[in-house]
Amino acid sequence: MTGAPAPEAAVPAVTGRGRRLPRTLHPVAWWIWGIALATAVSRTTNPLLLFLVLAVLGYVVTERRTDAPWARGFRYYLWLALTVVAIRVVFRCVFATGITPADHIMFSLPHIPTPHWYAGIQLGGPVSLEATLSAATDGLRLACLLCCIGAANTLANPKRALRVLPGALYELGVAVTVSLSVAPQLVESVQRVARARRLRADGATGLRALRSILIPVLEDALERSLHLAAAMDSRGYGRAGTATRASRRTTAALMLGGMLGLCTGVYGLLDGTTPRALGLPALLGGSLLCCAGLALGGRRVRRTSYRPDPWRAPEWAVALCGVGTAVVLFLTVGYNAADLNPSLYPLRWPTLPWLPAAAILLAGLAAFAAPPPARTPAAAPAAPARAAAPTEKPSEALL
Amino acid sequence: MRGPRTPIRTARRGGRSVVGRATAALALAFAAVCGGLTLGAAPAAATPQPMTACTTTKGVVLAVDFSRWGGPLLRSCGTTPTTGYTLLNQGGWATTGTQHDGPAFICRIGYAGYQNGKQYPTSKDEACVLTPPATAYWSYWHADPGKNTWSYSQLGAMSYHPKPGSVDLWIFGATNIAGTQGRPTFSPDSVRAHNTPSGGTTTPPAKKGATTGGAGAHTTAPPVKPTHRAANTPTATAGTKSAGPSPTATTPSASTSTAAAPATPGTASPTGPRTQDAEPTAAAGHSSGSVLPVAITAAVVAVIAVAAALRVRRRRNAGHAP
């Protein structure tokens, strides 16, 4: 931004009334924010901190989500999170292991005796409060992780996020983009067919209704894919470029070797029993090979991007909000590390470490750091606006 | 008019449900946490006993080796039937599980009469969040009555029911999965109770110097390893002193013969740790903590939820404005 004044620089970030101009934040900024928050969550099982994270996620999503189809999905992530917690708790109740004599027993399930040689697993029996709470907090942590990724998914435009992929993965990115847009398009298709059926006063239910919905939807899907394929073909997608057979093979070999190195390196780092030489060196070697493969693969096709996403102060602020939280929870400086993982044995109220709590609230500042999202004008005749919004032109659907 | 209106209505319901359901879920979880702390505890069946109550056929000897931290090998006695876990959580003993595995995994062990009940390994050495590595953990060994070899426990402490007259041993260190490496360096007979089986049924409550008093009923030192003297040889318990950690202890005194090893020169074994008897003491009490942090968090979460709800309402109103 230090060079010639970019055309965007002329546009004031804040309008006269003190309201910032709506624009979409760089998707990578939201992803950094979400992943950093997920990393922070993985450090703690303190239910108070986890509830704070959930509240912050909910607030930022409400504040900064767009009206796009993928931006309406946060509630499904919340349901998924609730399911995770419920499954955890139910399993812990049924396989009631780890009940200590000092536990607070809430109720007893019918106990199915297991033979002596199978003593490790118990079916049914007393359900203690401690075990249930520990299962719930453990589930809550996983739920929070899911919601962090869900929030990033909701806030960031997946199609624009795929634009930052390296050139070598371009075809992969196109495939992912096309598949990503299938689900919202199907939903929209079903809604459209249902509306048409209502207009025709088609009151059929059951199997006949299914047929009268399914066939138009499938036909719609097929037609869309044909249109998409034609549009892509006319824009030059799927062309191999100037790559020779030898260069393609070199790229493939480099990528395969790099991936092998990465896998071995991660395994070596995480498993304490493997020789030390397997960990970091293999990881570094693998990433080097991968980078070389990506660079070589990216050289064969030259792509330009139309309307690139800018990376300005709000992007920095959002990313730093998330990373700051993760750093505070990983450094464990200035507070007691045991507060991050409070023990339920013996049962006691969890404590709230101030620094991590403040750091999590700091991540919530992303709601203010990010500019307001560009919304489709919610005009009074809502139906046409909604019908128009999700139907993308092929060029938009493809990065 | 019905057709075009429907999407608006569904959209509105969706907006309310996100916030509403999230709030409901939070409230439910808080209620579960709050309601739970008022329930009563289940009674324990097995009871701790003074070391004199354990014989070669009755009671279970619990031995825990603190030599890694410069401490003694502490011995206790408990009644059967019991589990390895109960034995390790009575009479002043306490354990901590891991966050990942729950209390069934013994991550820390502490005894109220040793270092004021401090549990080892400390949080500085082991966070007890994930399962500790096989290179540094409390491994669990049994010696059945009459046997002089240790066997690595094939069951967890909660699933294992020690036989009367057997020895349960916990040592800290490294083993392999099969338990063939990292075996204890001393024999079961050096920690086993050698009191005669006849006398021990109704042992009077431990009085001052209970270990010395009970020493009369002891047989001689283990014949297998005579150099490996234990606290139950009469000479070794000369320096018994009271080390009651808590004034509210129900037993009259908590006798640990802390001065045993230096008081008896010439009996120190080059391999094994010094053995001391850990008499039953009252467990260190714990507070249930303060409700304040929970209340503060609830308030903050409520404020954020209200802000989100206001935002949703404002946006909806803006959408309805012409």
XYZ file of C-alpha atoms in Angstrom:
721
model
C 0.000 0.000 0.000
C 3.042 2.255 0.000
C 3.267 2.539 -3.762
C 1.000 4.446 -6.095
C -2.341 5.266 -4.525
C -4.624 2.391 -5.246
C -8.069 3.234 -6.533
C -9.589 1.773 -3.355
C -7.605 4.196 -1.233
C -9.659 7.041 -2.594
C -12.788 5.505 -1.113
C -13.100 6.592 2.492
C -13.371 3.718 4.922
C -15.944 5.666 6.887
C -18.820 7.570 5.380
C -19.911 10.969 6.531
C -22.361 9.709 9.112
C -19.675 7.702 10.851
C -20.861 4.397 9.421
C -18.349 2.303 7.602
C -18.982 1.260 4.058
C -20.146 -2.327 3.893
C -17.768 -4.753 2.240
C -16.893 -8.391 2.662
C -13.829 -9.131 4.730
C -11.053 -11.208 3.201
C -12.128 -14.828 3.762
C -8.660 -15.849 4.921
C -8.925 -13.343 7.789
C -12.082 -15.055 9.040
C -10.454 -18.452 8.668
C -7.395 -17.370 10.642
C -9.706 -15.992 13.310
C -11.780 -19.183 13.468
C -8.865 -21.592 13.452
C -6.984 -19.574 16.059
C -10.037 -19.595 18.294
C -10.385 -23.351 17.759
C -6.744 -23.762 18.747
C -7.386 -21.775 21.898
C -10.461 -23.894 22.685
C -8.454 -27.081 22.341
C -6.337 -25.938 25.295
C -9.104 -25.716 27.865
C -11.905 -27.738 29.399
C -13.036 -24.933 31.675
C -16.798 -24.769 31.003
C -16.916 -21.055 31.802
C -14.311 -20.247 29.133
C -16.056 -22.562 26.674
C -19.408 -20.854 27.233
C -17.694 -17.496 26.717
C -16.284 -18.754 23.417
C -19.726 -19.911 22.307
C -21.242 -16.542 23.217
C -18.510 -14.664 21.357
C -18.918 -16.879 18.290
C -22.669 -16.384 18.300
C -22.331 -12.641 18.615
C -19.754 -12.239 15.867
C -21.777 -14.439 13.522
C -24.983 -12.489 14.189
C -23.172 -9.231 13.725
C -21.104 -9.937 10.632
C -22.696 -12.675 8.578
C -23.971 -11.967 5.109
C -27.243 -13.063 3.554
C -25.549 -15.629 1.345
C -26.797 -19.233 1.434
C -23.749 -20.521 3.307
C -24.107 -17.762 5.895
C -27.352 -19.186 7.252
C -25.741 -22.366 8.467
C -24.561 -21.442 11.950
C -27.671 -22.799 13.614
C -26.956 -26.214 12.095
C -23.515 -26.135 13.646
C -25.158 -25.315 16.976
C -27.443 -28.311 16.596
C -24.493 -30.484 15.684
C -22.671 -29.206 18.769
C -25.636 -30.041 20.979
C -25.755 -33.517 19.457
C -22.075 -34.028 20.187
C -22.569 -33.129 23.843
C -25.646 -35.350 24.105
C -23.887 -38.348 22.556
C -20.938 -37.874 24.887
C -23.163 -37.751 27.953
C -25.340 -40.700 26.921
C -22.327 -42.893 26.203
C -20.761 -41.982 29.506
C -24.007 -42.863 31.315
C -24.439 -46.208 29.566
C -20.809 -47.292 29.777
C -20.626 -46.206 33.365
C -16.960 -46.697 34.074
C -14.935 -44.608 36.444
C -17.497 -44.195 39.219
C -15.576 -43.519 42.406
C -17.042 -44.269 45.849
C -17.082 -40.544 46.610
C -19.174 -39.688 43.546
C -22.564 -38.050 43.776
C -24.954 -40.616 42.322
C -27.851 -39.037 40.445
C -29.741 -42.174 39.405
C -29.096 -45.760 38.467
C -29.574 -47.439 35.129
C -30.286 -51.171 34.963
C -26.965 -52.920 35.249
C -26.014 -55.629 32.776
C -23.374 -57.825 34.384
C -20.318 -58.600 32.291
C -18.115 -61.677 32.810
C -15.064 -61.462 34.995
C -12.590 -61.456 32.114
C -14.416 -58.469 30.632
C -14.020 -56.292 33.685
C -12.871 -53.211 31.827
C -16.299 -52.335 30.480
C -19.445 -51.950 32.506
C -22.916 -51.612 31.047
C -25.415 -49.564 32.995
C -25.248 -49.049 36.719
C -25.112 -45.899 38.796
C -24.756 -42.589 36.957
C -22.718 -40.074 38.864
C -22.829 -36.340 38.573
C -19.056 -36.092 38.265
C -18.900 -38.480 35.311
C -21.801 -36.767 33.580
C -20.303 -33.326 34.068
C -16.898 -34.425 32.856
C -18.474 -35.976 29.757
C -20.465 -32.791 29.208
C -17.420 -30.517 29.484
C -15.425 -32.788 27.214
C -18.268 -32.747 24.711
C -18.583 -29.011 25.117
C -14.975 -28.550 24.081
C -15.530 -30.570 20.911
C -18.753 -28.649 20.328
C -16.858 -25.366 20.644
C -14.261 -26.560 18.134
C -17.051 -27.431 15.706
C -18.690 -24.047 16.213
C -15.372 -22.222 15.623
C -15.000 -23.906 12.246
C -18.702 -23.370 11.632
C -18.387 -19.665 12.368
C -15.488 -19.329 9.929
C -17.517 -21.219 7.349
C -20.496 -18.959 7.947
C -18.575 -15.703 7.889
C -16.193 -16.335 5.007
C -17.236 -16.710 1.423
C -16.028 -20.223 0.528
C -15.686 -19.406 -3.143
C -13.455 -16.440 -2.535
C -11.484 -18.422 0.027
C -10.604 -20.968 -2.636
C -9.016 -18.241 -4.735
C -6.014 -18.145 -2.470
C -5.179 -21.740 -3.352
C -1.856 -22.140 -5.157
C -2.075 -22.560 -8.891
C -1.191 -26.227 -8.800
C -4.351 -26.978 -6.854
C -6.505 -24.946 -9.184
C -8.477 -27.838 -10.660
C -9.058 -29.189 -7.177
C -10.303 -25.773 -6.120
C -12.724 -25.625 -9.022
C -14.110 -29.044 -8.151
C -14.517 -28.062 -4.498
C -16.233 -24.825 -5.467
C -18.694 -26.588 -7.717
C -19.484 -29.162 -5.047
C -19.802 -26.465 -2.391
C -22.472 -24.686 -4.352
C -24.529 -27.854 -4.854
C -26.233 -27.982 -1.450
C -27.508 -24.390 -1.349
C -28.613 -24.675 -4.946
C -30.565 -27.837 -4.172
C -32.258 -26.158 -1.223
C -33.142 -23.191 -3.375
C -34.392 -25.516 -6.092
C -36.654 -27.367 -3.668
C -38.028 -24.084 -2.370
C -38.734 -22.885 -5.876
C -40.543 -26.078 -6.850
C -42.557 -25.980 -3.642
C -43.575 -22.406 -4.351
C -44.650 -23.345 -7.852
C -46.689 -26.240 -6.476
C -48.433 -23.917 -4.045
C -49.272 -21.503 -6.837
C -50.774 -24.361 -8.796
C -52.740 -25.382 -5.679
C -51.140 -28.811 -5.851
C -52.145 -30.266 -2.522
C -50.782 -33.759 -3.052
C -48.974 -35.346 -0.133
C -46.916 -38.452 0.422
C -45.315 -40.382 -2.400
C -47.049 -38.420 -5.144
C -45.838 -35.134 -3.707
C -42.342 -36.570 -3.512
C -42.495 -37.424 -7.186
C -43.771 -34.016 -8.151
C -40.947 -32.373 -6.205
C -38.107 -34.770 -6.895
C -38.338 -34.897 -10.662
C -38.315 -31.126 -11.250
C -35.470 -30.738 -8.741
C -33.366 -33.408 -10.403
C -34.101 -31.945 -13.814
C -33.138 -28.538 -12.472
C -29.862 -29.911 -11.106
C -29.013 -31.608 -14.392
C -29.806 -28.486 -16.350
C -27.681 -26.367 -14.057
C -24.708 -28.690 -14.370
C -24.953 -28.651 -18.133
C -25.070 -24.861 -18.095
C -22.142 -24.741 -15.736
C -20.126 -27.140 -17.863
C -20.818 -25.103 -20.975
C -19.925 -21.872 -19.197
C -16.698 -23.368 -17.852
C -15.732 -24.814 -21.174
C -16.262 -21.499 -22.941
C -14.010 -19.810 -20.358
C -11.164 -22.221 -20.852
C -11.392 -24.353 -17.736
C -9.829 -27.778 -17.832
C -7.169 -26.846 -20.370
C -3.883 -28.496 -19.614
C -1.860 -25.450 -20.616
C 1.702 -25.843 -21.764
C 2.685 -28.584 -19.358
C 4.663 -31.447 -20.826
C 4.304 -35.041 -19.766
C 7.646 -34.974 -17.976
C 6.840 -31.854 -15.958
C 3.480 -33.262 -14.945
C 5.156 -36.415 -13.698
C 7.797 -34.464 -11.811
C 5.076 -32.449 -10.120
C 3.178 -35.585 -9.178
C 6.302 -37.246 -7.790
C 7.261 -34.139 -5.810
C 3.773 -33.811 -4.323
C 3.537 -37.483 -3.434
C 6.960 -37.474 -1.793
C 6.141 -34.266 0.022
C 2.866 -35.622 1.366
C 4.600 -38.798 2.532
C 7.199 -36.678 4.288
C 4.524 -34.552 5.925
C 2.623 -37.592 7.200
C 5.772 -39.236 8.534
C 6.882 -35.996 10.142
C 3.569 -35.405 11.901
C 3.544 -39.004 13.121
C 7.093 -38.677 14.338
C 6.331 -35.449 16.161
C 3.178 -36.712 17.862
C 4.333 -40.212 18.806
C 6.982 -40.098 21.503
C 8.343 -43.582 20.810
C 9.552 -42.929 17.269
C 13.159 -41.883 16.751
C 13.693 -38.146 16.972
C 15.180 -37.990 13.496
C 11.795 -38.950 12.088
C 9.913 -35.949 13.393
C 11.070 -32.486 12.474
C 13.458 -33.371 9.598
C 10.802 -35.406 7.800
C 8.281 -32.638 8.332
C 10.631 -29.998 6.965
C 11.679 -32.177 4.044
C 8.065 -32.954 3.254
C 7.022 -29.331 3.279
C 9.998 -28.417 1.062
C 9.038 -31.085 -1.473
C 5.402 -29.959 -1.348
C 6.363 -26.337 -1.909
C 8.560 -27.327 -4.856
C 5.739 -29.405 -6.317
C 3.235 -26.609 -5.915
C 5.602 -24.082 -7.454
C 6.367 -26.346 -10.398
C 2.709 -27.208 -10.874
C 1.677 -23.589 -10.595
C 4.121 -22.545 -13.328
C 2.420 -24.517 -16.038
C -0.830 -22.529 -15.924
C -1.013 -18.787 -15.578
C -4.179 -17.552 -13.961
C -5.189 -14.035 -13.206
C -7.743 -13.101 -10.642
C -10.601 -10.750 -11.258
C -11.277 -8.209 -8.487
C -8.780 -9.532 -5.903
C -9.780 -9.262 -2.257
C -7.844 -6.516 -0.503
C -6.017 -7.174 2.773
C -6.237 -4.014 4.857
C -6.377 -2.947 8.480
C -9.686 -4.707 9.341
C -8.272 -7.981 8.044
C -5.178 -7.549 10.193
C -7.326 -6.673 13.202
C -9.629 -9.682 12.853
C -6.773 -12.121 12.342
C -4.819 -10.655 15.278
C -7.888 -10.854 17.550
C -8.053 -14.600 17.019
C -4.316 -15.225 17.126
C -4.017 -13.157 20.313
C -6.502 -15.413 22.077
C -4.658 -18.539 20.984
C -1.320 -17.087 22.128
C -2.674 -16.177 25.586
C -4.114 -19.656 26.084
C -0.931 -21.348 24.927
C 1.596 -19.263 26.844
C -0.108 -19.779 30.235
C 1.741 -16.781 31.603
C 0.047 -14.581 34.169
C -2.475 -17.131 35.355
C -2.571 -20.618 36.795
C -2.426 -23.252 34.083
C -4.566 -25.562 36.224
C -7.476 -23.140 35.848
C -7.708 -24.057 32.175
C -8.497 -27.648 33.107
C -10.374 -27.563 36.405
C -10.792 -30.921 38.080
C -14.225 -32.330 38.839
C -12.824 -34.687 41.490
C -13.699 -33.521 44.095
C -16.595 -31.544 42.730
C -16.188 -27.790 42.972
C -17.235 -24.679 41.139
C -14.951 -23.858 38.234
C -12.824 -20.760 38.518
C -12.637 -18.100 35.856
C -9.042 -17.185 34.998
C -9.180 -13.510 34.120
C -6.556 -13.340 31.414
C -7.934 -16.129 29.192
C -11.461 -14.792 29.702
C -10.343 -11.346 28.616
C -8.522 -12.878 25.651
C -11.677 -14.671 24.538
C -13.652 -11.444 24.810
C -10.885 -9.807 22.784
C -11.630 -12.288 19.996
C -15.167 -10.904 20.082
C -13.771 -7.534 19.032
C -13.644 -9.006 15.540
C -17.334 -8.106 15.349
C -16.363 -4.439 15.535
C -13.073 -4.635 13.680
C -14.663 -6.170 10.609
C -16.613 -3.865 8.313
C -20.355 -4.504 8.107
C -21.115 -7.084 5.445
C -22.695 -6.124 2.176
C -26.273 -7.266 2.379
C -28.789 -7.761 -0.332
C -31.288 -4.964 0.226
C -34.103 -6.467 2.245
C -36.775 -4.622 0.376
C -40.466 -5.004 1.049
C -41.162 -7.438 -1.802
C -38.845 -9.938 -0.272
C -39.624 -12.875 -2.491
C -38.056 -11.560 -5.732
C -34.980 -10.353 -3.883
C -34.482 -13.713 -2.248
C -35.065 -15.530 -5.471
C -32.502 -13.373 -7.210
C -29.812 -13.528 -4.577
C -28.686 -17.148 -4.703
C -28.809 -17.601 -8.470
C -25.267 -16.931 -9.418
C -23.882 -16.391 -12.835
C -21.458 -19.109 -13.786
C -18.564 -16.684 -13.581
C -19.402 -15.918 -9.977
C -19.958 -19.510 -9.113
C -16.485 -20.267 -10.323
C -14.248 -18.151 -8.178
C -50.387 -12.556 -0.715
C -49.671 -15.778 1.077
C -47.011 -16.950 -1.279
C -44.489 -14.100 -1.071
C -45.011 -13.618 2.647
C -44.031 -17.105 3.651
C -40.282 -16.722 3.118
C -40.184 -13.652 5.337
C -41.891 -15.496 8.108
C -39.622 -18.472 7.909
C -36.601 -16.226 7.842
C -37.777 -14.443 10.945
C -38.407 -17.669 12.787
C -34.944 -18.828 11.847
C -33.333 -15.687 13.230
C -35.061 -15.951 16.561
C -34.412 -19.631 16.915
C -30.621 -19.302 16.645
C -30.365 -16.917 19.553
C -33.222 -18.453 21.486
C -31.962 -21.985 21.271
C -28.416 -21.021 22.059
C -29.622 -19.156 25.149
C -31.772 -22.101 26.159
C -28.866 -24.504 25.790
C -26.600 -22.278 27.866
C -29.242 -21.918 30.576
C -29.779 -25.666 30.634
C -26.097 -26.374 31.057
C -25.755 -23.838 33.850
C -28.779 -25.351 35.585
C -27.192 -28.790 35.345
C -23.981 -27.529 36.912
C -25.767 -25.613 39.652
C -28.258 -28.345 40.519
C -25.595 -30.986 40.713
C -23.597 -29.523 43.549
C -26.386 -30.053 46.071
C -26.693 -33.833 45.857
C -25.427 -36.168 48.550
C -22.415 -38.466 48.398
C -22.602 -42.233 48.285
C -21.104 -44.071 51.275
C -17.919 -46.071 50.917
C -17.840 -49.711 51.989
C -14.187 -50.607 52.521
C -12.373 -49.132 55.501
C -8.751 -48.260 56.195
C -6.937 -50.182 58.933
C -3.685 -49.739 60.860
C -0.830 -51.816 59.515
C -1.096 -54.221 62.439
C -4.518 -55.367 61.219
C -3.089 -56.777 58.008
C -1.773 -60.311 57.989
C -0.547 -62.683 55.333
C -4.104 -63.930 54.852
C -6.267 -60.972 55.777
C -6.496 -57.394 54.581
C -4.673 -55.848 51.657
C -1.392 -54.018 51.954
C -1.091 -50.899 49.869
C 2.432 -49.783 49.117
C 3.248 -46.543 47.315
C 6.801 -45.657 46.406
C 7.622 -41.968 46.704
C 11.363 -42.520 46.301
C 11.340 -40.681 42.986
C 10.783 -37.489 44.999
C 13.102 -38.465 47.817
C 10.285 -39.868 49.886
C 9.723 -43.232 51.554
C 7.839 -46.315 50.479
C 4.591 -45.861 52.388
C 2.522 -48.845 53.468
C -1.138 -48.948 54.454
C -3.672 -51.604 55.214
C -7.284 -51.921 54.049
C -10.127 -54.369 54.424
C -11.469 -56.631 51.696
C -13.544 -56.688 49.594
C -12.273 -53.536 48.018
C -10.924 -52.267 44.754
C -7.478 -50.980 44.007
C -8.994 -47.538 43.631
C -10.834 -47.573 46.959
C -7.697 -48.763 48.706
C -5.878 -45.779 47.282
C -8.578 -43.296 48.280
C -9.147 -44.021 51.962
C -7.407 -43.339 55.226
C -5.776 -40.144 54.066
C -4.783 -41.379 50.615
C -6.058 -39.460 47.617
C -5.566 -39.690 43.872
C -6.165 -37.504 40.880
C -7.220 -38.779 37.496
C -6.621 -37.189 34.144
C -8.900 -34.852 32.292
C -8.987 -37.277 29.403
C -9.527 -40.579 31.213
C -11.324 -39.512 34.352
C -10.481 -40.623 37.884
C -9.948 -44.251 36.847
C -6.483 -43.409 35.557
C -4.247 -42.823 38.560
C -2.225 -39.769 37.581
C -1.275 -38.354 40.989
C -1.087 -40.007 44.411
C -0.894 -38.224 47.731
C -1.090 -39.170 51.398
C -2.312 -36.722 54.027
C 0.543 -37.664 56.362
C 3.286 -37.114 53.789
C 4.138 -33.548 52.725
C 0.719 -32.391 53.947
C -1.128 -34.476 51.415
C 0.716 -33.055 48.403
C 0.072 -35.259 45.402
C 2.857 -36.514 43.171
C 3.817 -35.946 40.408
C 3.116 -32.261 40.880
C 1.391 -30.190 38.228
C 4.784 -28.841 37.246
C 5.921 -32.290 36.129
C 2.646 -33.651 34.799
C -0.415 -31.661 33.806
C -2.732 -34.713 34.098
C -4.782 -33.491 31.179
C -3.936 -36.228 28.712
C -2.872 -39.771 29.540
C 0.704 -39.558 30.863
C 3.453 -41.151 28.762
C 4.537 -44.722 29.472
C 7.926 -43.350 30.459
C 6.652 -41.576 33.588
C 3.489 -42.802 35.240
C 2.242 -44.699 38.269
C 2.404 -48.384 37.353
C 0.312 -50.857 39.290
C 1.699 -54.171 40.574
C 0.176 -57.043 42.522
C 1.612 -59.817 44.645
C -0.913 -62.499 45.524
C -0.755 -64.106 48.988
C 2.218 -66.432 49.283
C 3.886 -65.223 46.107
C 7.137 -63.355 46.109
C 6.975 -61.948 42.587
C 5.292 -58.849 41.311
C 2.808 -59.099 38.469
C 1.907 -56.097 36.369
C -1.774 -55.354 36.790
C -3.863 -56.376 33.825
C -6.808 -54.362 35.102
C -7.377 -50.774 36.070
C -7.447 -49.753 39.695
C -11.234 -49.528 39.644
C -11.747 -52.951 38.100
C -9.234 -54.889 40.176
C -10.340 -56.520 43.422
C -7.299 -57.417 45.524
C -7.317 -60.766 47.300
C -7.033 -60.922 51.098
C -3.397 -61.077 52.101
C -2.111 -59.657 48.830
C 0.009 -56.582 48.231
C -0.851 -53.697 45.899
C 2.115 -51.646 44.833
C 2.322 -48.359 42.950
C 5.673 -47.265 41.612
C 6.426 -44.252 39.467
C 8.522 -44.662 36.389
C 8.669 -46.231 32.964
C 7.348 -49.583 31.826
C 6.556 -51.155 28.519
C 3.019 -52.192 27.647
C 3.488 -55.807 28.703
C 4.946 -54.763 32.041
C 8.121 -56.792 31.608
C 10.365 -53.749 31.974
C 10.421 -51.281 34.820
C 9.746 -53.904 37.469
C 10.029 -52.965 41.148
C 13.545 -53.344 42.510
C 12.389 -54.873 45.806
C 10.452 -58.027 46.541
C 6.833 -58.285 47.714
C 7.975 -59.919 50.963
C 9.825 -56.779 51.946
C 6.558 -54.839 52.100
C 4.107 -57.606 52.956
C 2.438 -57.651 56.387
C 3.932 -60.400 58.487
C 1.684 -60.186 61.506
C 0.329 -63.498 62.757
C -3.150 -64.146 61.408
C -4.682 -64.936 64.838
C -4.397 -61.616 66.617
C -5.454 -59.063 64.132
C -9.245 -59.285 63.916
C -10.175 -56.608 66.446
C -7.178 -54.373 66.615
C -7.624 -51.537 69.098
C -7.484 -48.057 67.604
C -3.993 -46.897 66.852
C -2.421 -45.432 69.945
C 0.803 -43.493 70.226
C 3.465 -45.622 68.677
C 1.064 -48.095 67.193
C 3.705 -49.517 64.953
C 6.074 -50.174 67.820
C 3.286 -51.764 69.837
C 2.323 -53.988 67.020
C 5.893 -54.958 66.464
C 5.612 -57.609 69.125
C 3.226 -59.534 66.967
C 5.526 -59.275 63.993
C 7.390 -62.209 62.737
C 11.017 -61.700 61.950
C 12.156 -59.734 58.980
C 11.486 -61.296 55.563
C 13.802 -64.246 55.086
C 14.170 -63.684 51.392
C 15.898 -60.359 51.658
C 17.293 -59.901 55.106
C 19.194 -56.786 54.115
C 15.978 -55.207 53.007
C 14.671 -54.174 56.367
C 11.216 -52.748 56.688
C 9.408 -50.695 59.278
C 7.963 -53.745 60.930
C 11.271 -54.940 62.295
C 11.420 -53.781 65.904
C 14.621 -51.792 65.485
C 13.410 -49.809 62.555
C 10.424 -48.226 64.264
C 12.306 -46.666 67.132
C 11.764 -43.161 65.966
C 8.025 -43.236 65.478
C 6.464 -39.859 65.832
C 3.043 -38.410 65.397
C 2.452 -36.522 62.202
C -1.242 -35.760 62.278
C -1.901 -33.282 59.490
C -5.334 -32.213 60.619
C -6.591 -31.413 64.111
C -10.003 -32.816 63.243
C -8.614 -36.262 62.552
C -10.945 -38.979 63.779
C -8.147 -41.378 64.567
C -6.157 -40.334 67.602
C -2.873 -40.001 65.771
C -1.385 -40.415 62.391
C 1.790 -42.289 62.978
C 4.461 -42.215 60.395
C 7.894 -43.319 61.366
C 9.608 -40.616 59.416
C 12.846 -40.865 61.370
C 13.163 -44.587 60.856
C 15.810 -44.717 58.184
C 18.432 -42.446 59.660
C 17.882 -43.903 63.148
C 18.948 -47.382 62.162
C 22.386 -47.324 60.619
C 23.607 -50.311 58.740
C 20.228 -51.480 57.544
C 19.918 -49.206 54.528
C 19.437 -51.192 51.380
C 21.302 -50.103 48.274
C 18.395 -50.851 45.974
C 15.073 -50.526 47.744
C 13.513 -47.437 49.299
C 12.969 -47.077 53.027
C 9.620 -48.398 54.139
C 7.286 -46.564 56.471
C 3.810 -47.309 57.730
C 1.089 -44.853 56.814
C -1.649 -45.086 59.414
C -5.227 -44.093 58.552
C -5.769 -40.360 58.829
C -8.574 -38.049 57.964
C -8.617 -36.939 54.387
C -7.741 -33.341 53.747
C -10.951 -31.409 53.419
C -11.798 -29.436 50.306
C -13.965 -26.437 49.704
C -16.528 -26.445 46.959
C -15.216 -23.100 45.715
C -17.040 -19.904 44.987
C -20.124 -19.458 42.820
C -18.988 -15.971 41.877
C -17.024 -16.886 38.702
C -20.004 -18.853 37.406
C -22.326 -15.932 38.126
C -19.982 -13.478 36.416
C -19.683 -15.696 33.348
C -23.452 -16.133 33.227
C -23.881 -12.369 33.356
C -21.331 -11.764 30.583
C -22.887 -14.465 28.389
C -26.335 -12.977 29.034
C -25.135 -9.501 28.055
C -23.642 -10.839 24.824
C -26.822 -12.800 24.073
C -28.978 -9.703 24.647
C -26.707 -7.679 22.359
C -27.050 -10.327 19.653
C -30.819 -10.454 20.098
C -31.060 -6.665 19.824
C -28.984 -6.791 16.683
C -31.254 -9.393 15.124
C -34.332 -7.347 16.028
C -32.874 -4.132 14.639
C -31.977 -5.828 11.394
C -35.450 -7.287 11.101
C -37.046 -3.907 11.709
C -34.764 -2.333 9.124
C -35.821 -5.011 6.681
C -39.484 -4.188 7.242
C -39.045 -0.444 6.799
C -40.119 0.701 3.326
